[in-house]
PDB file of C-alpha atoms in Angstrom:
ATOM      1  CA  MET K   1      39.942  27.820  30.091  1.00 57.00           C
ATOM      2  CA  ALA K   2      41.048  25.994  27.005  1.00 67.00           C
ATOM      3  CA  SER K   3      44.758  25.559  26.586  1.00 80.00           C
ATOM      4  CA  LEU K   4      46.599  26.908  23.474  1.00 84.00           C
ATOM      5  CA  GLN K   5      47.047  23.498  22.098  1.00 85.00           C
ATOM      6  CA  ASP K   6      43.288  22.786  22.339  1.00 87.00           C
ATOM      7  CA  ILE K   7      42.515  26.029  20.602  1.00 86.00           C
ATOM      8  CA  GLN K   8      45.088  25.277  17.710  1.00 88.00           C
ATOM      9  CA  ARG K   9      43.501  21.822  17.315  1.00 90.00           C
ATOM     10  CA  ARG K  10      39.975  23.522  17.062  1.00 90.00           C
ATOM     11  CA  ILE K  11      41.339  25.985  14.487  1.00 91.00           C
ATOM     12  CA  ALA K  12      43.011  23.238  12.500  1.00 93.00           C
ATOM     13  CA  SER K  13      39.808  21.078  12.561  1.00 92.00           C
ATOM     14  CA  THR K  14      37.599  23.994  11.617  1.00 92.00           C
ATOM     15  CA  LYS K  15      39.772  24.969   8.682  1.00 93.00           C
ATOM     16  CA  LYS K  16      39.607  21.320   7.320  1.00 93.00           C
ATOM     17  CA  THR K  17      35.794  21.499   7.767  1.00 92.00           C
ATOM     18  CA  ARG K  18      35.815  24.832   5.761  1.00 93.00           C
ATOM     19  CA  GLN K  19      37.700  23.277   2.998  1.00 93.00           C
ATOM     20  CA  ILE K  20      35.227  20.409   2.779  1.00 94.00           C
ATOM     21  CA  THR K  21      32.174  22.570   2.925  1.00 93.00           C
ATOM     22  CA  SER K  22      33.616  25.034   0.271  1.00 93.00           C
ATOM     23  CA  ALA K  23      34.291  22.070  -2.017  1.00 94.00           C
ATOM     24  CA  MET K  24      30.788  20.688  -1.572  1.00 92.00           C
ATOM     25  CA  GLN K  25      29.319  24.199  -2.253  1.00 91.00           C
ATOM     26  CA  MET K  26      31.339  24.328  -5.512  1.00 93.00           C
ATOM     27  CA  VAL K  27      30.045  20.786  -6.580  1.00 93.00           C
ATOM     28  CA  SER K  28      26.446  21.622  -5.757  1.00 92.00           C
ATOM     29  CA  THR K  29      26.647  24.921  -7.644  1.00 92.00           C
ATOM     30  CA  ALA K  30      27.996  22.994 -10.648  1.00 93.00           C
ATOM     31  CA  LYS K  31      25.246  20.416 -10.447  1.00 92.00           C
ATOM     32  CA  LEU K  32      22.705  23.141 -10.140  1.00 92.00           C
ATOM     33  CA  SER K  33      23.928  24.720 -13.351  1.00 90.00           C
ATOM     34  CA  GLN K  34      23.950  21.518 -15.206  1.00 90.00           C
ATOM     35  CA  ILE K  35      20.384  20.613 -14.214  1.00 91.00           C
ATOM     36  CA  GLN K  36      19.126  24.079 -15.091  1.00 88.00           C
ATOM     37  CA  ARG K  37      20.567  23.721 -18.588  1.00 86.00           C
ATOM     38  CA  PHE K  38      18.868  20.212 -19.032  1.00 85.00           C
ATOM     39  CA  GLY K  39      15.646  21.275 -17.394  1.00 82.00           C
ATOM     40  CA  SER K  40      15.163  24.235 -19.725  1.00 79.00           C
ATOM     41  CA  GLY K  41      15.112  21.817 -22.751  1.00 78.00           C
ATOM     42  CA  TYR K  42      12.639  19.516 -21.047  1.00 82.00           C
ATOM     43  CA  SER K  43      10.405  22.391 -20.027  1.00 78.00           C
ATOM     44  CA  ALA K  44      10.004  23.401 -23.637  1.00 79.00           C
ATOM     45  CA  TYR K  45       8.696  19.892 -24.467  1.00 80.00           C
ATOM     46  CA  ALA K  46       6.421  19.744 -21.422  1.00 79.00           C
ATOM     47  CA  ALA K  47       4.970  23.112 -22.361  1.00 78.00           C
ATOM     48  CA  ARG K  48       4.105  21.963 -25.910  1.00 79.00           C
ATOM     49  CA  LEU K  49       2.578  18.779 -24.532  1.00 79.00           C
ATOM     50  CA  GLU K  50       0.515  20.719 -22.081  1.00 77.00           C
ATOM     51  CA  SER K  51      -0.554  23.109 -24.738  1.00 77.00           C
ATOM     52  CA  ILE K  52      -1.836  20.208 -26.869  1.00 75.00           C
ATOM     53  CA  VAL K  53      -3.948  18.764 -23.999  1.00 77.00           C
ATOM     54  CA  GLU K  54      -5.237  22.320 -23.288  1.00 73.00           C
ATOM     55  CA  HIS K  55      -6.371  22.622 -26.926  1.00 72.00           C
ATOM     56  CA  LEU K  56      -8.069  19.070 -26.820  1.00 71.00           C
ATOM     57  CA  VAL K  57      -9.944  20.535 -23.861  1.00 68.00           C
ATOM     58  CA  SER K  58     -10.888  23.757 -25.742  1.00 65.00           C
ATOM     59  CA  ALA K  59     -11.989  21.632 -28.637  1.00 62.00           C
ATOM     60  CA  HIS K  60     -14.562  19.893 -26.276  1.00 60.00           C
ATOM     61  CA  LEU K  61     -12.812  16.632 -26.950  1.00 63.00           C
ATOM     62  CA  PHE K  62     -13.300  15.711 -23.303  1.00 63.00           C
ATOM     63  CA  ASP K  63     -16.909  16.272 -23.760  1.00 61.00           C
ATOM     64  CA  ASN K  64     -17.251  13.763 -26.565  1.00 59.00           C
ATOM     65  CA  ALA K  65     -15.201  11.177 -24.811  1.00 61.00           C
ATOM     66  CA  ASP K  66     -16.382   8.385 -22.663  1.00 63.00           C
ATOM     67  CA  ALA K  67     -15.042   9.354 -19.275  1.00 64.00           C
ATOM     68  CA  ALA K  68     -15.919   6.055 -17.689  1.00 66.00           C
ATOM     69  CA  HIS K  69     -13.381   4.358 -20.068  1.00 69.00           C
ATOM     70  CA  ILE K  70     -10.701   6.934 -19.521  1.00 73.00           C
ATOM     71  CA  PRO K  71      -9.241   6.090 -16.022  1.00 72.00           C
ATOM     72  CA  LEU K  72      -7.105   9.233 -15.779  1.00 75.00           C
ATOM     73  CA  ILE K  73     -10.152  11.634 -15.925  1.00 77.00           C
ATOM     74  CA  ASN K  74     -12.722   9.479 -14.400  1.00 76.00           C
ATOM     75  CA  GLN K  75     -14.038  10.943 -11.248  1.00 79.00           C
ATOM     76  CA  ARG K  76     -14.602   7.987  -8.916  1.00 83.00           C
ATOM     77  CA  PRO K  77     -15.284   7.965  -5.101  1.00 88.00           C
ATOM     78  CA  ILE K  78     -12.165   8.649  -3.167  1.00 89.00           C
ATOM     79  CA  LYS K  79     -11.634   5.771  -0.694  1.00 91.00           C
ATOM     80  CA  LYS K  80      -7.863   6.166  -0.631  1.00 92.00           C
ATOM     81  CA  THR K  81      -5.594   9.092  -1.479  1.00 93.00           C
ATOM     82  CA  GLY K  82      -2.079   8.880  -2.760  1.00 94.00           C
ATOM     83  CA  ILE K  83       0.622  11.404  -1.784  1.00 95.00           C
ATOM     84  CA  LEU K  84       3.655  11.354  -4.010  1.00 95.00           C
ATOM     85  CA  VAL K  85       6.444  12.861  -1.805  1.00 95.00           C
ATOM     86  CA  VAL K  86       9.747  14.017  -3.551  1.00 95.00           C
ATOM     87  CA  THR K  87      12.621  14.451  -1.047  1.00 94.00           C
ATOM     88  CA  SER K  88      16.312  13.927  -1.107  1.00 92.00           C
ATOM     89  CA  ASP K  89      18.154  10.795  -0.123  1.00 89.00           C
ATOM     90  CA  ARG K  90      20.693  12.554   2.026  1.00 85.00           C
ATOM     91  CA  GLY K  91      20.987  15.524   4.299  1.00 83.00           C
ATOM     92  CA  LEU K  92      23.304  18.580   4.102  1.00 87.00           C
ATOM     93  CA  VAL K  93      20.636  20.459   2.254  1.00 89.00           C
ATOM     94  CA  GLY K  94      19.322  22.849   4.983  1.00 88.00           C
ATOM     95  CA  SER K  95      15.572  22.858   5.554  1.00 89.00           C
ATOM     96  CA  TYR K  96      14.807  21.252   2.233  1.00 91.00           C
ATOM     97  CA  ASN K  97      13.419  17.936   3.526  1.00 92.00           C
ATOM     98  CA  ALA K  98      12.058  19.308   6.709  1.00 92.00           C
ATOM     99  CA  ASN K  99       9.918  21.829   4.856  1.00 93.00           C
ATOM    100  CA  ILE K 100       8.511  19.223   2.544  1.00 94.00           C
ATOM    101  CA  ILE K 101       7.507  16.852   5.340  1.00 94.00           C
ATOM    102  CA  LYS K 102       6.037  19.772   7.459  1.00 94.00           C
ATOM    103  CA  GLN K 103       3.926  21.018   4.607  1.00 94.00           C
ATOM    104  CA  THR K 104       2.925  17.483   3.540  1.00 94.00           C
ATOM    105  CA  ASN K 105       1.699  16.718   7.042  1.00 94.00           C
ATOM    106  CA  ALA K 106      -0.311  19.946   7.099  1.00 94.00           C
ATOM    107  CA  LEU K 107      -1.813  18.984   3.716  1.00 93.00           C
ATOM    108  CA  MET K 108      -2.922  15.603   5.113  1.00 93.00           C
ATOM    109  CA  GLU K 109      -4.302  17.265   8.124  1.00 93.00           C
ATOM    110  CA  ARG K 110      -6.441  19.640   6.048  1.00 93.00           C
ATOM    111  CA  LEU K 111      -7.630  16.743   3.861  1.00 91.00           C
ATOM    112  CA  GLY K 112      -8.470  14.579   6.864  1.00 92.00           C
ATOM    113  CA  LEU K 113      -6.010  11.926   5.797  1.00 91.00           C
ATOM    114  CA  THR K 114      -4.836   9.216   8.119  1.00 91.00           C
ATOM    115  CA  GLN K 115      -2.676   6.037   7.924  1.00 91.00           C
ATOM    116  CA  ASP K 116      -5.877   4.105   6.879  1.00 90.00           C
ATOM    117  CA  ASN K 117      -6.919   6.175   3.811  1.00 92.00           C
ATOM    118  CA  THR K 118      -3.428   7.319   2.631  1.00 93.00           C
ATOM    119  CA  ALA K 119      -0.849   5.642   0.279  1.00 94.00           C
ATOM    120  CA  ILE K 120       2.562   7.146   0.304  1.00 94.00           C
ATOM    121  CA  LEU K 121       4.645   7.140  -2.891  1.00 94.00           C
ATOM    122  CA  ALA K 122       8.132   8.175  -1.902  1.00 94.00           C
ATOM    123  CA  ILE K 123      10.810   9.371  -4.189  1.00 94.00           C
ATOM    124  CA  GLY K 124      13.837   9.948  -2.009  1.00 92.00           C
ATOM    125  CA  GLY K 125      15.007   8.256   1.106  1.00 92.00           C
ATOM    126  CA  ASN K 126      14.092  10.996   3.632  1.00 92.00           C
ATOM    127  CA  GLY K 127      10.413  10.963   2.870  1.00 93.00           C
ATOM    128  CA  ALA K 128      10.287   7.099   2.740  1.00 93.00           C
ATOM    129  CA  ASP K 129      12.017   6.682   6.035  1.00 93.00           C
ATOM    130  CA  PHE K 130       9.902   9.312   7.769  1.00 94.00           C
ATOM    131  CA  TYR K 131       6.531   7.847   6.798  1.00 94.00           C
ATOM    132  CA  LYS K 132       7.617   4.348   7.352  1.00 93.00           C
ATOM    133  CA  LYS K 133       8.387   5.195  10.983  1.00 93.00           C
ATOM    134  CA  LEU K 134       4.901   6.615  11.269  1.00 92.00           C
ATOM    135  CA  GLY K 135       3.385   3.385   9.926  1.00 90.00           C
ATOM    136  CA  PHE K 136       1.963   4.629   6.557  1.00 92.00           C
ATOM    137  CA  ASP K 137       1.435   2.287   3.712  1.00 90.00           C
ATOM    138  CA  ILE K 138       4.384   2.791   1.267  1.00 93.00           C
ATOM    139  CA  VAL K 139       3.145   1.519  -2.027  1.00 94.00           C
ATOM    140  CA  LEU K 140       6.192   2.972  -4.028  1.00 93.00           C
ATOM    141  CA  GLU K 141       9.711   3.685  -2.903  1.00 93.00           C
ATOM    142  CA  HIS K 142      12.469   4.953  -5.098  1.00 92.00           C
ATOM    143  CA  ARG K 143      15.977   5.931  -3.940  1.00 92.00           C
ATOM    144  CA  GLY K 144      19.119   6.957  -5.678  1.00 89.00           C
ATOM    145  CA  VAL K 145      17.799   9.492  -8.196  1.00 89.00           C
ATOM    146  CA  SER K 146      20.853  10.839  -9.983  1.00 90.00           C
ATOM    147  CA  ASP K 147      22.063  14.440  -9.937  1.00 90.00           C
ATOM    148  CA  VAL K 148      20.553  15.113 -13.355  1.00 90.00           C
ATOM    149  CA  PRO K 149      17.779  12.576 -13.826  1.00 90.00           C
ATOM    150  CA  SER K 150      16.841  11.381 -17.256  1.00 88.00           C
ATOM    151  CA  TYR K 151      13.322  10.285 -18.267  1.00 86.00           C
ATOM    152  CA  ASN K 152      14.679   6.882 -18.978  1.00 87.00           C
ATOM    153  CA  GLU K 153      16.080   6.607 -15.578  1.00 86.00           C
ATOM    154  CA  ILE K 154      12.723   6.879 -13.817  1.00 86.00           C
ATOM    155  CA  ARG K 155      10.514   5.512 -16.592  1.00 86.00           C
ATOM    156  CA  ASP K 156       9.579   2.605 -14.404  1.00 87.00           C
ATOM    157  CA  VAL K 157       8.580   5.005 -11.548  1.00 89.00           C
ATOM    158  CA  VAL K 158       6.247   7.163 -13.601  1.00 86.00           C
ATOM    159  CA  ASN K 159       4.727   4.218 -15.241  1.00 87.00           C
ATOM    160  CA  THR K 160       4.121   2.558 -11.896  1.00 90.00           C
ATOM    161  CA  VAL K 161       2.377   5.736 -10.560  1.00 89.00           C
ATOM    162  CA  THR K 162      -0.284   5.643 -13.280  1.00 86.00           C
ATOM    163  CA  SER K 163      -0.646   1.817 -13.152  1.00 87.00           C
ATOM    164  CA  LEU K 164      -1.320   2.039  -9.458  1.00 91.00           C
ATOM    165  CA  TYR K 165      -3.961   4.686 -10.091  1.00 89.00           C
ATOM    166  CA  ASP K 166      -5.460   2.556 -12.926  1.00 86.00           C
ATOM    167  CA  SER K 167      -5.620  -0.400 -10.450  1.00 87.00           C
ATOM    168  CA  GLU K 168      -7.430   1.631  -7.936  1.00 88.00           C
ATOM    169  CA  VAL K 169      -4.750   1.290  -5.277  1.00 92.00           C
ATOM    170  CA  PHE K 170      -5.631   4.964  -4.687  1.00 92.00           C
ATOM    171  CA  ASP K 171      -8.289   7.133  -6.089  1.00 90.00           C
ATOM    172  CA  ALA K 172      -6.652  10.589  -6.203  1.00 91.00           C
ATOM    173  CA  LEU K 173      -3.024  11.516  -6.307  1.00 92.00           C
ATOM    174  CA  HIS K 174      -1.346  14.653  -4.870  1.00 93.00           C
ATOM    175  CA  VAL K 175       2.304  15.388  -5.834  1.00 93.00           C
ATOM    176  CA  VAL K 176       4.168  17.393  -3.162  1.00 94.00           C
ATOM    177  CA  TYR K 177       7.745  18.789  -3.588  1.00 94.00           C
ATOM    178  CA  ASN K 178       9.889  21.954  -3.427  1.00 93.00           C
ATOM    179  CA  HIS K 179       9.577  23.964  -6.510  1.00 91.00           C
ATOM    180  CA  PHE K 180      12.809  25.765  -7.616  1.00 89.00           C
ATOM    181  CA  VAL K 181      12.311  29.546  -7.727  1.00 87.00           C
ATOM    182  CA  ASN K 182      15.798  30.824  -7.814  1.00 87.00           C
ATOM    183  CA  ARG K 183      19.208  29.820  -6.178  1.00 83.00           C
ATOM    184  CA  LEU K 184      18.095  31.234  -2.885  1.00 85.00           C
ATOM    185  CA  THR K 185      14.428  30.327  -2.756  1.00 86.00           C
ATOM    186  CA  SER K 186      12.203  27.449  -3.270  1.00 88.00           C
ATOM    187  CA  GLU K 187       8.469  27.055  -2.488  1.00 90.00           C
ATOM    188  CA  PHE K 188       6.360  24.032  -1.378  1.00 93.00           C
ATOM    189  CA  ARG K 189       4.021  22.944  -4.180  1.00 90.00           C
ATOM    190  CA  ASP K 190       1.063  20.627  -3.919  1.00 90.00           C
ATOM    191  CA  VAL K 191      -0.740  19.525  -7.096  1.00 87.00           C
ATOM    192  CA  GLN K 192      -3.513  17.182  -7.383  1.00 86.00           C
ATOM    193  CA  LEU K 193      -2.325  15.187 -10.419  1.00 86.00           C
ATOM    194  CA  LEU K 194      -5.032  12.504 -10.654  1.00 85.00           C
ATOM    195  CA  PRO K 195      -7.616  12.454 -11.825  1.00 86.00           C
ATOM    196  CA  LEU K 196      -6.644  15.084 -14.421  1.00 78.00           C
ATOM    197  CA  THR K 197      -8.719  18.230 -14.194  1.00 72.00           C
ATOM    198  CA  ALA K 198      -8.502  21.785 -15.608  1.00 60.00           C
ATOM    199  CA  ASP K 199      -6.925  22.915 -12.432  1.00 62.00           C
ATOM    200  CA  THR K 200      -4.006  20.538 -12.983  1.00 63.00           C
ATOM    201  CA  LEU K 201      -3.337  22.138 -16.317  1.00 58.00           C
ATOM    202  CA  HIS K 202      -2.802  25.587 -14.747  1.00 54.00           C
ATOM    203  CA  ALA K 203      -0.997  24.322 -11.736  1.00 53.00           C
ATOM    204  CA  MET K 204       1.868  22.471 -13.544  1.00 50.00           C
ATOM    205  CA  GLY K 205       3.732  22.568 -16.881  1.00 45.00           C
ATOM    206  CA  GLY K 206       5.361  25.308 -19.049  1.00 45.00           C
ATOM    207  CA  THR K 207       4.879  29.063 -18.801  1.00 45.00           C
ATOM    208  CA  ASN K 208       2.459  30.953 -20.806  1.00 49.00           C
ATOM    209  CA  GLU K 209       5.094  32.314 -23.075  1.00 48.00           C
ATOM    210  CA  ASP K 210       6.174  28.748 -24.018  1.00 46.00           C
ATOM    211  CA  LYS K 211       2.643  27.610 -24.595  1.00 45.00           C
ATOM    212  CA  ALA K 212       1.970  30.815 -26.760  1.00 45.00           C
ATOM    213  CA  GLU K 213       4.753  29.599 -29.184  1.00 46.00           C
ATOM    214  CA  LEU K 214       2.668  26.652 -30.205  1.00 44.00           C
ATOM    215  CA  ASP K 215      -0.462  27.599 -32.310  1.00 46.00           C
ATOM    216  CA  VAL K 216      -2.721  24.622 -32.547  1.00 45.00           C
ATOM    217  CA  GLN K 217      -6.190  24.945 -33.912  1.00 45.00           C
ATOM    218  CA  SER K 218      -9.218  24.057 -31.679  1.00 50.00           C
ATOM    219  CA  VAL K 219     -10.796  21.783 -34.307  1.00 57.00           C
ATOM    220  CA  TYR K 220      -9.733  18.252 -34.674  1.00 60.00           C
ATOM    221  CA  ASP K 221     -10.704  15.161 -36.794  1.00 66.00           C
ATOM    222  CA  ILE K 222     -10.510  12.207 -34.505  1.00 66.00           C
ATOM    223  CA  GLU K 223      -9.648   8.785 -35.606  1.00 68.00           C
ATOM    224  CA  PRO K 224     -10.726   6.244 -34.402  1.00 72.00           C
ATOM    225  CA  ASP K 225     -12.448   8.131 -31.466  1.00 70.00           C
ATOM    226  CA  ALA K 226     -11.966  10.795 -28.833  1.00 71.00           C
ATOM    227  CA  THR K 227     -11.791   8.035 -26.046  1.00 74.00           C
ATOM    228  CA  ALA K 228      -8.919   6.175 -27.807  1.00 76.00           C
ATOM    229  CA  VAL K 229      -7.064   9.425 -28.472  1.00 75.00           C
ATOM    230  CA  LEU K 230      -7.242  10.530 -24.943  1.00 76.00           C
ATOM    231  CA  ASN K 231      -6.222   7.089 -23.539  1.00 76.00           C
ATOM    232  CA  VAL K 232      -2.922   7.547 -25.550  1.00 77.00           C
ATOM    233  CA  VAL K 233      -2.235  11.204 -24.848  1.00 79.00           C
ATOM    234  CA  LEU K 234      -3.333  11.562 -21.207  1.00 81.00           C
ATOM    235  CA  PRO K 235      -0.971   8.847 -19.720  1.00 81.00           C
ATOM    236  CA  GLN K 236       1.951  10.547 -21.518  1.00 81.00           C
ATOM    237  CA  PHE K 237       0.840  13.871 -19.995  1.00 83.00           C
ATOM    238  CA  ALA K 238       0.524  12.537 -16.520  1.00 83.00           C
ATOM    239  CA  GLN K 239       3.829  10.786 -16.649  1.00 84.00           C
ATOM    240  CA  SER K 240       5.448  13.955 -18.022  1.00 85.00           C
ATOM    241  CA  LEU K 241       4.076  15.898 -15.018  1.00 85.00           C
ATOM    242  CA  VAL K 242       5.568  13.415 -12.654  1.00 88.00           C
ATOM    243  CA  TYR K 243       8.931  13.587 -14.255  1.00 90.00           C
ATOM    244  CA  GLU K 244       8.768  17.367 -14.287  1.00 89.00           C
ATOM    245  CA  ALA K 245       8.104  17.509 -10.712  1.00 90.00           C
ATOM    246  CA  VAL K 246      11.126  15.176  -9.946  1.00 92.00           C
ATOM    247  CA  LEU K 247      13.322  17.356 -12.162  1.00 92.00           C
ATOM    248  CA  ASP K 248      12.083  20.610 -10.527  1.00 91.00           C
ATOM    249  CA  ALA K 249      12.479  19.086  -7.097  1.00 92.00           C
ATOM    250  CA  LYS K 250      16.026  17.911  -7.937  1.00 93.00           C
ATOM    251  CA  THR K 251      16.931  21.501  -9.082  1.00 93.00           C
ATOM    252  CA  ALA K 252      15.650  22.911  -5.786  1.00 93.00           C
ATOM    253  CA  GLU K 253      17.684  20.241  -3.846  1.00 93.00           C
ATOM    254  CA  HIS K 254      20.889  21.344  -5.536  1.00 93.00           C
ATOM    255  CA  ALA K 255      20.114  24.993  -4.764  1.00 93.00           C
ATOM    256  CA  ALA K 256      19.376  24.095  -1.133  1.00 92.00           C
ATOM    257  CA  SER K 257      22.604  22.189  -0.952  1.00 92.00           C
ATOM    258  CA  SER K 258      24.662  24.969  -2.333  1.00 92.00           C
ATOM    259  CA  THR K 259      23.180  27.560   0.044  1.00 92.00           C
ATOM    260  CA  ALA K 260      23.556  25.251   3.074  1.00 92.00           C
ATOM    261  CA  MET K 261      27.180  24.588   2.129  1.00 94.00           C
ATOM    262  CA  LYS K 262      27.837  28.369   1.697  1.00 92.00           C
ATOM    263  CA  ALA K 263      26.341  29.033   5.101  1.00 92.00           C
ATOM    264  CA  ALA K 264      28.454  26.297   6.689  1.00 92.00           C
ATOM    265  CA  THR K 265      31.634  27.708   5.047  1.00 94.00           C
ATOM    266  CA  ASP K 266      30.757  31.235   6.204  1.00 93.00           C
ATOM    267  CA  ASN K 267      30.096  29.975   9.718  1.00 94.00           C
ATOM    268  CA  ALA K 268      33.477  28.102   9.727  1.00 93.00           C
ATOM    269  CA  LYS K 269      35.223  31.190   8.652  1.00 93.00           C
ATOM    270  CA  ASP K 270      33.642  33.272  11.476  1.00 94.00           C
ATOM    271  CA  LEU K 271      34.509  30.484  14.004  1.00 93.00           C
ATOM    272  CA  ILE K 272      38.053  30.460  12.808  1.00 92.00           C
ATOM    273  CA  GLY K 273      38.246  34.175  13.313  1.00 92.00           C
ATOM    274  CA  ARG K 274      36.991  33.999  16.880  1.00 92.00           C
ATOM    275  CA  LEU K 275      39.275  31.100  17.753  1.00 91.00           C
ATOM    276  CA  GLU K 276      42.316  32.906  16.321  1.00 90.00           C
ATOM    277  CA  LEU K 277      41.350  36.011  18.351  1.00 91.00           C
ATOM    278  CA  GLN K 278      40.931  33.749  21.489  1.00 88.00           C
ATOM    279  CA  PHE K 279      44.310  32.116  20.766  1.00 88.00           C
ATOM    280  CA  ASN K 280      46.051  35.464  20.509  1.00 89.00           C
ATOM    281  CA  ARG K 281      44.625  36.654  23.774  1.00 87.00           C
ATOM    282  CA  ALA K 282      45.541  33.540  25.532  1.00 84.00           C
ATOM    283  CA  ARG K 283      48.957  33.574  24.062  1.00 84.00           C
ATOM    284  CA  GLN K 284      49.416  37.332  25.002  1.00 86.00           C
ATOM    285  CA  ALA K 285      48.203  36.511  28.621  1.00 82.00           C
ATOM    286  CA  GLU K 286      50.623  33.695  28.855  1.00 79.00           C
ATOM    287  CA  ILE K 287      53.593  35.810  27.658  1.00 84.00           C
ATOM    288  CA  THR K 288      52.548  38.564  30.110  1.00 84.00           C
ATOM    289  CA  THR K 289      52.594  36.089  32.901  1.00 79.00           C
ATOM    290  CA  GLU K 290      55.996  34.784  32.018  1.00 76.00           C
ATOM    291  CA  ILE K 291      57.329  38.359  31.819  1.00 82.00           C
ATOM    292  CA  THR K 292      55.744  39.148  35.181  1.00 80.00           C
ATOM    293  CA  GLU K 293      57.358  35.979  36.699  1.00 75.00           C
ATOM    294  CA  ILE K 294      60.639  36.790  35.347  1.00 79.00           C
ATOM    295  CA  THR K 295      60.512  40.470  36.537  1.00 79.00           C
ATOM    296  CA  GLY K 296      59.368  39.215  39.984  1.00 74.00           C
ATOM    297  CA  GLY K 297      62.284  36.796  40.157  1.00 74.00           C
ATOM    298  CA  MET K 298      64.779  39.440  39.261  1.00 73.00           C
ATOM    299  CA  ALA K 299      63.350  41.794  41.843  1.00 71.00           C
ATOM    300  CA  ALA K 300      63.651  39.051  44.473  1.00 73.00           C
ATOM    301  CA  LEU K 301      67.312  38.287  43.633  1.00 71.00           C
ATOM    302  CA  GLY K 302      68.064  42.083  43.744  1.00 60.00           C
TER     303      GLY K 302
END
């Protein structure tokens, strides 16, 4: 049985842990509120950009364009598939990273992807380290995404993603990440980003309410031609979707961290209660033993 000193040390240690996890929960909650405020502004921009592209589709601009000269919509034979995995750099986020990796592996199994026909683009250290150990080809690795990432911060990353596709390093691109639903819930999301299709428009971007606010007519006068216009608009749209995925994933990460730290704080509180009960019982038993010994000694002397 543990001594009273051992129990006291465990109580003191657990109280310190509770203080740390409680502070970390507060920090994560503050970061979550901050990125939600920032993300709401960007979502409005993304919704308007998506609405413009949707209207270009409805105006049959794609039909009049030369798809062979628009890399982002050109359907070419898929020899290699790119998987853009967005994870966190650190732990202490509950099952956040494990869920992404598990679901990504399931996706690759469904698509019949192996090390030979898959290129991994990793944003976040957990995903990069995991797939490096498995021997996958890591064509892009980016670590150290800030708590509230700005577009300028990851501009080079999103530009690299589209340039790798243009260079035919991979012929299709899936973006996989945890989508923020609310403070307690996130859900795995897989979107085939490239080549751009009508399904991509419906899978990502702003809400229908956001898009309804922008009334764009479905008739356009094109100058110089549809191909030139789409080669300007579509790369911006694809880059916007990549950045939006990173922003969404970072929001889910902060929520997961806040939830995990709250659970750790609650567990520490419960453990302290059990240890204090154990300490009181042990102390009571010790006092009872001392009283019994004194009483027995007095009886022997009498």
